């Protein structure tokens, strides 16, 4: 029999601070092009000398991971799986600048050591003394969904009972000025929310979102992860078939979806994919989250936290409503994300 | 019910050849590809040796047929060449969407080879700006998928030097779970100033030809390469009546949880990865005929891996060798090129030599195979370990 996958704990570090019960009530819409995460205190988790040496990506990852594990309650982990679009950008940039500025001389290894994409997953394992399976995915906007797919598959086959999965991305100076140069990130003076946006590019948000996943549900479970699907390319006209195929494989009717969570980012050049998706769920509640988290390759992990929150509380905070729909019991929530017409993903959550 | 995973195609480029056939020829005559760096300027040129592919970026562009203004990095170009060969050998028609096909690639440097060239010039040179987006690791995978015309499940793994083993492992599991019918798996990494300097600061680069498992080993030679395998479910293979080159018999990943870059003294992570691979394959250690070791020739790796081998195999460690002295350590691609070598070992009945070995290590009596050995091989175990304690083992069978 196929095993199941339940969300048992959530942790996050975001531009709105850390994950907490009144997160959405307190959140303020992002209007800046680069939304830096509000860093919590790391003193309880990380030794002082390490706090200085670690990039914020590593620290945010460690914090969010621990928050998710704490909520889920202690259990031996069978896997630590992370996703990141840009990896440990601060350290990569630091080491690269040192090479270029000093003509390959006077280099020290710390930033190189911490620049590898799997540093966050590795540091979490090191901290927990966790010798289990440890993978890192780096594939643009499906980096987190790839990690989730891997997790789900291992819980389904029974290879794992408990997995920590998360997504991390950090903002770093020069790389982001280059992203602004080519219009991927909005310019510094843009001052637009997602709803107001008239320009291309995104308001970027850094952060980390982690989930403790388990094979059995408890009273405290947020939701069940039913399935996840990734697809490298789709034309707008193919989106409907993509969704219907996914729902059909999971034996869920389109009408059974109580709410959809969309990854619209205010990028005028590509948000039409989300408009197209929305038209397929005309009467359904459409929720969004990047106005609070900002866009990043792993922002969709926060999207899943949003969907899980809605299913657990059986309430839709008005702050996350993109478009209101028919009121119905919240049983299934479908998430859709893509970036620039590439790396499409669907995640189906069910009330647990 | 267990689903068999067959390998129906292989492709590769490395310092010892631009195809699987060329690589086999070099392996069979002990021709190594280790030289000085020729493709880019570095102040370390006189002090390090590398496994470099002797084609400039312009020559790669021409070979692939890329048009001006493309954003394909060297990592992407090496990947395209290797993936094309694998797909061709497997005779895949990727336009047929009824067969669910995926691509799982891996890389550690991604587009760093262009980023390090243009990092400061981008702001004042619009002609270069189309490369800005090519920095992200996942872009090389997108470029390979686009070149192959593949639409479907496409993703990238980056776990440093075990990356490609993990890509192969994920691919096999996606077929086993029934999510895919076939999948192209492997990895690609170009040499870059970034990694050369990184490993140099860690003081684990050898100034001469690397000597895996030798008492007097001085470190590794970096290399660049790409390799891909086509994996198909046995149901699909039976339907298509395709020749199978080998089977993916087992796999395992574990974390050493010891140090960000160093391996533990007793090779805990490596030992666990091998144990898991045995469990998945249902094989006993005694059934392994040849081990393609990670064997980077750093003091730390070879000691740690040697101890893990002794723990996993007892005093009957099978014939083993590291092929890193041929190709250099090709980072994320290493496990993919060594998967091809492992399969060639089965197909050709050959154990490829561990070059440059003279003196056994004082810690144990492990002696690698130093000459080409011809014998029947049914099962090969291949190890790959990376930064962050990432340890992976693959087992290929006839």
XYZ file of C-alpha atoms in Angstrom:
750
model
C 0.000 0.000 0.000
C 1.194 3.473 -0.863
C 2.423 5.485 2.109
C 1.189 8.990 2.822
C 2.851 12.335 3.403
C 1.648 14.737 6.086
C 2.918 18.190 6.989
C 3.687 17.958 10.717
C 5.602 21.165 11.255
C 6.433 24.431 9.509
C 9.272 26.898 9.999
C 10.172 30.029 8.092
C 12.325 33.130 8.092
C 10.929 35.810 5.800
C 10.756 39.536 5.150
C 7.857 39.514 7.651
C 9.857 37.761 10.336
C 9.490 34.158 11.360
C 6.571 31.763 10.912
C 3.950 32.274 13.648
C 0.222 31.951 14.259
C -0.684 35.556 13.415
C 1.743 35.804 10.499
C -0.801 36.924 7.894
C -2.601 39.412 10.147
C 0.643 41.182 10.926
C 2.222 40.980 7.485
C 2.756 44.089 5.397
C 2.715 44.082 1.635
C 6.113 44.269 0.001
C 6.690 47.345 -2.187
C 10.478 47.219 -2.406
C 12.344 45.447 -5.169
C 14.599 43.617 -2.742
C 12.883 42.458 0.439
C 15.515 41.390 2.937
C 14.510 38.859 5.539
C 13.960 40.027 9.079
C 16.635 37.992 10.812
C 15.731 36.326 14.118
C 18.214 35.822 16.925
C 20.401 32.805 16.233
C 22.063 32.699 19.632
C 20.056 29.731 20.894
C 20.834 27.643 17.830
C 24.305 28.492 16.599
C 27.636 29.060 18.342
C 28.723 32.741 18.302
C 31.829 32.184 16.171
C 29.712 30.284 13.638
C 27.051 33.005 13.595
C 29.715 35.415 12.362
C 31.091 33.034 9.768
C 27.840 31.722 8.315
C 25.965 33.483 5.549
C 22.368 34.457 6.256
C 21.147 31.678 3.926
C 22.716 29.027 6.109
C 21.423 30.644 9.279
C 17.899 31.123 7.954
C 17.904 27.487 6.835
C 19.035 26.231 10.214
C 16.443 28.352 12.006
C 13.501 27.413 9.783
C 14.472 23.746 9.871
C 14.597 23.721 13.654
C 11.299 25.569 13.940
C 9.617 22.955 11.739
C 11.183 20.085 13.684
C 10.207 21.606 17.020
C 6.613 21.917 15.958
C 6.512 18.356 14.656
C 8.050 16.953 17.816
C 11.267 14.976 17.994
C 11.675 12.073 15.653
C 14.560 10.492 13.840
C 14.865 11.923 10.367
C 15.193 9.661 7.344
C 16.166 12.505 5.071
C 17.113 16.165 4.778
C 16.181 17.528 1.354
C 16.636 21.139 0.305
C 16.002 23.272 -2.730
C 17.657 26.539 -3.689
C 17.647 28.510 -6.914
C 20.764 30.574 -6.465
C 22.511 28.649 -3.717
C 24.856 30.210 -1.230
C 25.135 33.416 -3.156
C 26.806 35.578 -0.499
C 29.736 33.216 -0.154
C 29.973 32.546 -3.900
C 30.095 36.239 -4.609
C 32.588 36.885 -1.845
C 34.990 34.220 -3.068
C 34.614 35.256 -6.698
C 35.280 38.908 -5.877
C 38.371 37.935 -3.949
C 39.663 35.969 -6.930
C 39.001 38.824 -9.338
C 40.070 41.715 -7.098
C 43.266 40.077 -5.866
C 44.212 38.277 -9.046
C 43.907 34.813 -7.484
C 46.049 35.693 -4.463
C 45.473 35.994 -0.710
C 42.411 33.735 -0.728
C 41.003 31.925 2.279
C 38.831 28.826 2.010
C 35.854 29.679 4.245
C 33.678 31.347 1.632
C 34.555 28.679 -0.942
C 33.676 25.902 1.482
C 30.325 27.538 2.208
C 29.590 28.348 -1.439
C 28.482 24.868 -2.482
C 24.773 24.583 -3.107
C 24.284 21.827 -0.556
C 25.820 23.777 2.327
C 22.512 24.442 4.098
C 21.392 20.809 3.965
C 24.843 19.730 5.057
C 24.982 22.150 7.978
C 21.544 21.061 9.171
C 22.677 17.421 9.071
C 25.913 18.286 10.819
C 24.093 20.139 13.563
C 21.582 17.336 14.094
C 24.186 14.601 13.652
C 21.853 13.236 10.979
C 23.519 10.604 8.800
C 20.434 10.010 6.679
C 19.788 10.746 3.016
C 20.732 14.318 2.106
C 19.933 15.864 -1.290
C 19.904 19.397 -2.690
C 18.007 20.498 -5.780
C 18.920 23.580 -7.800
C 16.556 24.004 -10.664
C 15.132 27.500 -10.787
C 11.502 27.812 -9.734
C 11.041 24.063 -9.200
C 13.983 23.690 -6.808
C 11.665 23.275 -3.824
C 9.091 21.187 -5.718
C 11.876 18.814 -6.802
C 12.834 18.387 -3.157
C 9.170 17.861 -2.276
C 8.731 15.281 -5.033
C 11.741 13.370 -3.753
C 10.341 13.501 -0.190
C 6.869 12.420 -1.215
C 8.202 9.523 -3.227
C 10.238 8.204 -0.303
C 7.289 8.435 2.068
C 5.051 6.717 -0.494
C 7.409 3.795 -0.981
C 7.982 3.470 2.754
C 11.718 4.122 2.366
C 11.260 6.980 4.828
C 8.868 7.809 7.676
C 10.068 11.306 8.442
C 11.704 13.889 6.181
C 12.786 17.496 6.603
C 12.299 19.436 3.370
C 12.810 23.117 2.656
C 13.803 25.918 0.339
C 16.354 28.692 0.870
C 17.481 31.680 -1.184
C 19.391 34.786 -0.170
C 19.950 38.218 -1.704
C 23.490 39.265 -2.481
C 24.756 42.607 -3.792
C 26.271 42.444 -7.259
C 24.253 39.497 -8.552
C 21.089 41.411 -7.759
C 22.223 44.582 -9.464
C 22.785 42.385 -12.529
C 19.292 40.922 -12.167
C 17.927 44.456 -12.058
C 20.020 45.395 -15.079
C 18.233 42.814 -17.208
C 14.810 43.431 -15.705
C 14.435 40.200 -13.731
C 14.106 42.169 -10.521
C 12.238 45.485 -10.482
C 14.320 48.649 -10.244
C 15.040 50.174 -6.855
C 12.520 52.974 -7.244
C 9.641 50.907 -8.635
C 7.540 51.033 -5.445
C 4.806 48.691 -6.642
C 2.840 45.943 -4.942
C 1.903 42.877 -6.972
C -1.638 44.172 -7.451
C -0.455 47.584 -8.610
C 2.386 46.369 -10.801
C 2.695 47.898 -14.260
C 6.258 46.787 -14.890
C 8.181 43.645 -15.662
C 10.360 41.854 -13.134
C 9.615 40.937 -9.548
C 9.961 42.224 -6.024
C 12.463 39.672 -4.811
C 12.244 38.249 -1.305
C 14.841 36.172 0.465
C 14.102 33.626 3.138
C 13.824 29.999 4.118
C 10.769 27.784 4.547
C 10.966 24.266 5.946
C 8.520 21.447 6.558
C 8.697 18.398 8.772
C 6.944 15.667 6.812
C 5.768 12.415 8.300
C 4.077 9.245 7.092
C 1.328 9.279 9.702
C -1.071 12.038 10.623
C -1.788 13.406 14.076
C -4.305 15.881 15.451
C -1.689 18.549 14.841
C -1.051 17.798 11.166
C -1.454 20.770 8.840
C -2.393 18.858 5.719
C -1.590 15.907 3.513
C 0.641 16.371 0.465
C -1.245 14.337 -2.120
C 0.981 14.870 -5.144
C 3.449 17.178 -6.850
C 4.364 17.532 -10.481
C 7.015 19.564 -12.309
C 7.302 20.459 -15.986
C 10.175 22.382 -17.592
C 8.189 24.102 -20.327
C 4.561 24.763 -21.185
C 2.841 27.035 -23.645
C -0.099 28.929 -22.177
C -2.474 26.736 -24.184
C -1.023 23.614 -22.586
C -1.640 24.671 -18.983
C -5.186 23.296 -18.877
C -4.153 19.854 -20.074
C -1.279 19.886 -17.590
C -3.663 20.575 -14.707
C -6.400 18.197 -15.790
C -3.897 15.394 -16.316
C -2.515 15.964 -12.829
C -5.953 16.046 -11.186
C -7.081 12.994 -13.144
C -4.056 10.992 -12.007
C -5.060 11.893 -8.466
C -8.749 11.185 -9.074
C -9.813 14.661 -8.002
C -12.321 16.703 -9.994
C -11.573 20.330 -10.768
C -14.776 21.250 -8.910
C -13.497 19.560 -5.754
C -10.701 22.114 -5.411
C -11.719 24.472 -2.600
C -9.006 27.070 -3.181
C -6.027 27.613 -5.451
C -2.771 29.232 -4.406
C -1.050 31.015 -7.249
C 2.530 32.218 -7.559
C 1.821 35.514 -9.306
C 4.699 37.894 -8.770
C 3.684 41.153 -10.450
C 5.887 40.410 -13.459
C 3.840 41.969 -16.248
C 5.704 39.960 -18.833
C 4.748 36.517 -17.512
C 1.889 36.782 -15.003
C -0.502 35.929 -17.856
C 0.188 32.285 -17.026
C -1.453 32.873 -13.648
C -4.341 34.735 -15.266
C -4.827 31.756 -17.567
C -4.693 29.389 -14.619
C -7.169 31.554 -12.699
C -9.665 31.385 -15.553
C -9.792 27.612 -15.116
C -10.851 28.167 -11.510
C -13.170 31.091 -12.076
C -15.485 30.384 -9.117
C -12.815 29.217 -6.731
C -11.011 31.211 -4.077
C -7.652 32.332 -5.496
C -4.972 33.003 -2.908
C -1.501 34.515 -3.259
C 1.557 34.913 -1.064
C 4.407 36.592 -2.924
C 3.117 40.009 -1.803
C 4.266 38.963 1.679
C 7.260 36.760 0.914
C 8.472 38.351 -2.302
C 9.411 36.276 -5.308
C 12.315 33.855 -5.298
C 12.965 30.463 -6.817
C 11.803 28.880 -3.564
C 9.030 31.331 -2.634
C 6.603 28.550 -3.578
C 7.701 26.711 -0.424
C 6.110 29.577 1.457
C 3.110 29.156 -0.840
C 2.789 25.625 0.472
C 3.010 26.896 4.046
C 0.175 29.299 3.209
C -1.966 26.511 1.776
C -1.196 24.260 4.745
C -2.210 27.034 7.152
C -5.529 27.495 5.357
C -6.284 23.774 5.484
C -5.351 23.428 9.122
C -7.245 26.466 10.378
C -10.092 26.033 7.873
C -9.947 29.776 7.405
C -8.819 32.021 4.610
C -7.207 35.210 5.958
C -8.509 38.077 3.844
C -4.935 39.366 3.455
C -4.080 36.519 1.083
C -7.163 36.646 -1.144
C -6.267 37.498 -4.721
C -9.801 36.880 -5.921
C -12.757 35.731 -3.854
C -14.754 32.685 -4.881
C -17.438 30.319 -3.759
C -17.429 29.507 -0.042
C -17.041 25.776 0.514
C -15.447 23.452 3.058
C -11.709 23.593 2.604
C -10.731 20.085 1.526
C -8.353 20.344 -1.402
C -5.973 23.205 -2.178
C -4.075 23.260 -5.467
C -0.884 25.311 -5.882
C 0.424 26.477 -9.235
C 3.691 28.237 -9.893
C 5.953 29.025 -12.875
C 8.687 31.471 -13.668
C 9.014 33.189 -17.032
C 7.068 30.453 -18.754
C 9.423 27.789 -17.439
C 9.591 25.442 -14.498
C 5.890 24.948 -13.908
C 4.724 23.099 -10.821
C 1.518 21.808 -9.287
C 1.157 20.719 -5.673
C -2.055 19.215 -4.329
C -2.760 19.409 -0.596
C -5.659 17.774 1.203
C -7.187 18.422 4.600
C -5.735 15.841 6.961
C 6.925 -5.826 -7.189
C 10.298 -4.592 -8.288
C 10.874 -2.660 -11.488
C 14.178 -3.260 -13.243
C 16.032 -0.221 -14.501
C 18.035 -0.755 -17.686
C 20.662 1.509 -19.197
C 20.053 1.852 -22.923
C 22.336 4.714 -23.865
C 25.497 6.445 -22.693
C 27.306 9.563 -23.772
C 30.304 11.425 -22.448
C 33.053 13.968 -22.960
C 36.137 14.085 -20.772
C 39.819 14.893 -20.940
C 40.449 11.428 -22.401
C 37.872 11.510 -25.166
C 34.893 13.203 -26.731
C 32.746 10.079 -26.873
C 32.295 6.820 -24.979
C 34.374 5.000 -27.622
C 37.227 7.488 -27.364
C 37.185 7.201 -23.573
C 37.322 3.412 -23.775
C 40.305 3.563 -26.155
C 42.188 5.817 -23.751
C 41.341 3.649 -20.735
C 42.470 0.514 -22.558
C 45.929 1.926 -23.336
C 46.394 3.870 -20.062
C 46.422 7.222 -21.834
C 45.723 9.924 -19.269
C 44.346 13.385 -20.008
C 46.159 15.374 -17.343
C 47.912 18.551 -18.526
C 48.418 22.190 -17.649
C 45.466 24.586 -17.957
C 45.236 25.863 -21.543
C 41.704 27.205 -21.893
C 41.872 30.090 -19.443
C 44.466 32.309 -17.815
C 45.440 31.479 -14.277
C 48.421 32.336 -12.144
C 48.431 28.726 -10.947
C 49.258 27.349 -14.388
C 52.767 26.246 -13.429
C 51.673 24.682 -10.148
C 48.661 22.557 -10.964
C 47.679 19.889 -13.455
C 44.118 19.351 -14.670
C 41.992 17.065 -16.797
C 40.980 19.613 -19.400
C 38.971 19.027 -22.569
C 41.123 20.478 -25.302
C 38.372 22.292 -27.140
C 37.949 26.032 -26.731
C 34.475 27.442 -26.146
C 34.439 28.602 -29.780
C 35.212 25.071 -30.947
C 32.485 23.676 -28.716
C 29.986 26.194 -30.109
C 30.852 25.133 -33.632
C 30.650 21.442 -32.844
C 27.192 21.893 -31.324
C 26.022 24.397 -33.924
C 25.168 27.250 -31.566
C 24.255 30.592 -33.060
C 25.697 33.911 -31.947
C 23.918 35.383 -28.946
C 23.255 32.019 -27.307
C 23.635 31.950 -23.527
C 25.080 28.463 -23.230
C 28.000 28.201 -20.826
C 30.852 25.704 -21.100
C 29.085 23.552 -18.511
C 25.979 23.561 -20.705
C 27.929 22.849 -23.898
C 29.753 19.848 -22.450
C 26.411 18.595 -21.172
C 24.742 18.974 -24.566
C 27.461 16.970 -26.326
C 27.280 14.120 -23.823
C 23.482 14.058 -23.633
C 23.142 13.992 -27.419
C 25.378 10.936 -27.635
C 23.409 9.116 -24.925
C 20.062 9.876 -26.568
C 21.373 8.806 -29.955
C 22.676 5.491 -28.680
C 19.359 4.775 -26.984
C 17.570 5.682 -30.206
C 15.111 7.939 -28.406
C 12.453 9.918 -30.185
C 11.699 12.616 -27.634
C 8.789 14.006 -29.614
C 6.681 10.997 -28.581
C 4.915 12.322 -25.485
C 3.228 9.000 -24.701
C 6.510 7.876 -23.142
C 7.016 9.953 -19.997
C 10.623 11.091 -20.226
C 12.640 13.143 -17.758
C 16.051 14.745 -17.471
C 17.877 14.800 -14.132
C 21.153 16.610 -14.477
C 23.662 17.795 -11.955
C 26.335 20.425 -11.712
C 28.352 22.173 -9.050
C 29.735 25.196 -10.926
C 26.781 25.837 -13.245
C 27.543 28.965 -15.218
C 30.426 30.113 -13.050
C 32.806 29.788 -16.016
C 31.118 32.769 -17.717
C 30.261 34.643 -14.533
C 33.922 34.780 -13.524
C 34.831 36.187 -16.935
C 32.192 38.894 -17.171
C 31.167 39.615 -13.553
C 32.357 43.219 -13.660
C 31.997 43.836 -17.420
C 28.277 43.055 -17.573
C 27.295 46.499 -16.313
C 28.969 48.337 -19.196
C 28.800 45.762 -21.982
C 25.247 45.054 -23.196
C 26.653 42.541 -25.719
C 27.453 40.191 -22.841
C 24.272 40.568 -20.825
C 22.534 37.554 -22.329
C 24.929 35.469 -20.218
C 23.752 36.923 -16.895
C 20.930 34.432 -16.551
C 23.202 31.512 -17.364
C 24.835 31.686 -13.948
C 22.173 29.665 -12.120
C 23.029 25.993 -11.884
C 19.652 24.900 -13.230
C 20.092 26.806 -16.482
C 22.595 24.298 -17.897
C 19.907 21.648 -17.460
C 17.293 23.788 -19.214
C 19.728 24.276 -22.076
C 20.307 20.538 -22.394
C 16.546 19.855 -22.279
C 15.925 22.491 -24.940
C 18.672 21.089 -27.148
C 17.151 17.617 -26.900
C 13.633 18.983 -27.386
C 12.591 17.444 -24.091
C 9.467 18.638 -22.290
C 8.656 17.019 -18.981
C 10.136 16.337 -15.588
C 13.403 18.246 -15.606
C 15.469 19.023 -12.552
C 19.006 19.456 -11.252
C 20.869 18.115 -8.244
C 23.845 19.831 -6.680
C 25.505 17.953 -3.850
C 29.085 18.800 -4.804
C 31.165 15.813 -5.917
C 28.470 13.170 -5.471
C 25.924 15.094 -7.569
C 25.700 12.829 -10.622
C 25.390 9.687 -8.502
C 22.403 11.299 -6.871
C 20.946 12.243 -10.265
C 21.228 8.608 -11.363
C 19.687 7.479 -8.074
C 16.733 9.866 -8.361
C 16.180 8.858 -11.992
C 16.054 5.194 -11.042
C 13.565 5.910 -8.253
C 11.331 7.998 -10.526
C 11.058 5.001 -12.842
C 10.574 2.547 -9.983
C 7.727 4.599 -8.540
C 6.044 4.662 -11.937
C 6.272 8.434 -12.354
C 8.508 8.148 -15.424
C 9.072 5.544 -18.122
C 12.543 6.693 -18.947
C 14.975 9.345 -17.828
C 18.237 10.862 -18.954
C 20.540 11.173 -15.933
C 24.034 12.458 -15.353
C 26.056 15.564 -14.759
C 28.267 18.235 -16.210
C 30.936 20.540 -14.824
C 33.388 22.785 -16.632
C 36.729 23.789 -15.190
C 36.694 27.273 -13.770
C 38.976 29.654 -11.988
C 36.495 29.591 -9.124
C 36.843 25.890 -8.369
C 40.553 25.818 -9.165
C 41.193 28.554 -6.618
C 38.729 27.062 -4.166
C 40.430 23.701 -4.059
C 43.766 25.487 -4.034
C 42.869 27.361 -0.834
C 41.990 24.001 0.735
C 45.491 22.861 -0.211
C 44.272 19.635 -1.750
C 45.502 20.160 -5.320
C 48.465 18.095 -6.426
C 51.266 19.863 -8.300
C 51.893 16.650 -10.199
C 49.957 13.651 -11.545
C 47.583 12.494 -8.836
C 48.297 9.134 -7.184
C 45.092 7.637 -5.774
C 45.566 5.298 -2.801
C 49.330 5.849 -2.763
C 51.198 6.525 0.460
C 52.807 9.580 -1.172
C 49.667 11.063 -2.712
C 49.691 14.855 -2.700
C 46.149 15.754 -3.630
C 43.838 15.797 -6.598
C 43.896 17.011 -10.192
C 40.709 18.860 -11.053
C 38.987 17.959 -14.281
C 36.000 18.778 -16.451
C 33.546 16.405 -18.053
C 29.948 15.555 -18.751
C 28.242 12.205 -19.000
C 24.663 10.981 -19.258
C 22.927 7.628 -19.156
C 19.508 6.809 -20.537
C 17.557 4.734 -18.021
C 14.382 2.910 -19.049
C 11.917 0.715 -17.210
C 12.147 -2.958 -18.126
C 8.541 -2.818 -19.315
C 9.440 -0.153 -21.855
C 12.607 -1.995 -22.857
C 10.641 -5.192 -23.424
C 8.140 -3.288 -25.541
C 10.827 -1.620 -27.631
C 13.056 -4.705 -27.723
C 16.129 -2.625 -27.117
C 19.569 -3.866 -26.198
C 20.395 -3.195 -22.537
C 23.932 -2.119 -21.716
C 23.628 -2.797 -17.980
C 21.181 -2.516 -15.104
C 21.115 -0.099 -12.192
C 21.112 -2.706 -9.454
C 21.482 -0.622 -6.314
C 22.039 2.803 -4.881
C 22.418 4.523 -1.557
C 23.046 7.975 -0.135
C 24.072 8.872 3.398
C 25.589 11.801 5.197
C 28.874 11.619 7.011
C 27.671 14.422 9.375
C 31.292 14.993 10.359
C 32.644 18.140 8.699
C 31.686 20.492 5.855
C 34.626 19.452 3.656
C 36.558 16.629 5.334
C 35.538 12.970 5.549
C 35.386 11.178 8.859
C 38.301 9.014 9.879
C 36.353 5.757 9.743
C 34.453 6.568 6.565
C 31.071 6.384 8.282
C 29.055 8.082 5.522
C 30.727 6.035 2.794
C 30.136 2.832 4.732
C 26.451 3.667 5.232
C 26.002 4.534 1.540
C 27.486 1.172 0.512
C 25.306 -0.690 3.028
C 22.201 1.000 1.655
C 23.192 0.133 -1.916
C 23.646 -3.515 -0.939
C 20.226 -3.501 0.716
C 18.497 -1.991 -2.343
C 20.220 -4.421 -4.720
C 19.749 -7.475 -2.545
C 23.384 -8.319 -3.280
C 25.985 -9.520 -0.820
C 29.302 -7.698 -0.695
C 30.987 -10.834 -2.017
C 29.088 -10.527 -5.309
C 30.845 -7.288 -6.286
C 33.548 -7.988 -8.896
C 35.047 -4.521 -9.214
C 34.922 -1.242 -7.285
C 35.346 2.018 -9.129
C 36.478 4.002 -6.106
C 36.011 7.706 -5.518
C 39.795 7.811 -4.966
C 40.477 11.507 -5.422
C 44.072 11.119 -4.189
C 43.657 13.613 -1.360
C 45.215 12.327 1.862
C 41.841 12.539 3.614
C 39.566 10.901 1.032
C 41.655 7.865 0.244
C 42.216 7.044 3.895
C 38.563 7.510 4.791
C 37.321 5.595 1.738
C 39.847 2.807 2.255
C 38.639 2.333 5.805
C 35.023 2.337 4.640
C 35.881 -0.351 2.063
C 37.471 -2.486 4.752
C 34.382 -2.047 6.919
C 32.005 -2.900 4.067
C 33.976 -5.791 2.562
C 36.096 -7.058 5.441
C 39.393 -8.512 4.355
C 38.052 -9.497 0.936
C 37.942 -6.101 -0.739
C 37.341 -6.833 -4.426
C 39.599 -5.568 -7.200
C 39.377 -1.797 -7.105
C 40.767 1.236 -8.860
C 40.224 4.956 -9.107
C 40.071 6.342 -12.637
C 40.631 9.922 -11.413
C 44.268 9.786 -12.607
C 42.931 9.541 -16.197
C 40.355 12.318 -16.085
C 41.026 14.395 -13.015
C 38.281 14.885 -10.454
C 35.381 16.178 -12.501
C 33.260 17.181 -9.482
C 29.520 16.980 -10.191
C 30.175 14.967 -13.358
C 32.526 12.480 -11.689
C 29.913 9.904 -10.740
C 28.398 10.052 -14.228
C 31.646 9.429 -16.101
C 32.517 6.714 -13.609
C 29.075 5.167 -14.125
C 29.942 4.941 -17.823
C 33.334 3.407 -16.949
C 31.630 0.940 -14.617
C 29.263 -0.136 -17.377
C 32.147 -0.367 -19.863
C 33.943 -2.580 -17.345
C 30.960 -4.963 -17.410
C 30.522 -4.825 -21.180
C 34.187 -5.189 -22.063
C 35.253 -7.402 -19.188
C 37.944 -4.933 -18.175
C 39.147 -3.466 -14.903
C 40.694 -0.103 -15.691
C 43.993 0.625 -13.986
C 44.636 2.973 -11.084
C 47.481 4.958 -12.684
C 50.537 6.345 -10.858
C 50.338 3.992 -7.886
C 53.705 2.990 -6.356
C 53.579 2.653 -2.581
C 50.798 1.139 -0.474
C 49.407 3.356 2.258
C 50.859 2.637 5.667
C 47.444 2.556 7.351
C 46.266 -0.590 5.577
C 47.235 -3.133 2.951
C 44.852 -2.045 0.218
C 46.465 -2.200 -3.216
C 44.515 -0.983 -6.241
C 44.605 -2.674 -9.629
C 47.471 -0.968 -11.452
C 47.386 -2.711 -14.837
C 44.487 -3.296 -17.205
C 42.865 -6.542 -16.121
C 40.618 -8.637 -18.347
C 38.030 -10.741 -16.554
C 34.316 -11.398 -16.404
C 32.530 -8.727 -14.409
C 28.916 -9.028 -13.292
C 28.595 -6.307 -10.677
C 30.470 -3.032 -10.257
C 30.176 -0.744 -7.250
C 30.981 2.928 -7.779
C 31.523 5.413 -4.954
C 31.240 9.200 -5.019
C 31.611 11.553 -2.082
C 31.174 15.282 -1.833
C 31.462 18.323 0.365
C 28.849 18.541 3.043
C 29.453 14.903 3.970
C 27.494 13.711 0.958
C 28.237 10.033 0.258
C 26.734 8.024 -2.581
C 27.128 4.526 -3.928
C 25.798 3.018 -7.138
C 25.853 -0.636 -8.181
C 25.612 -1.630 -11.838
C 24.910 -5.168 -12.964
C 25.069 -7.154 -16.179
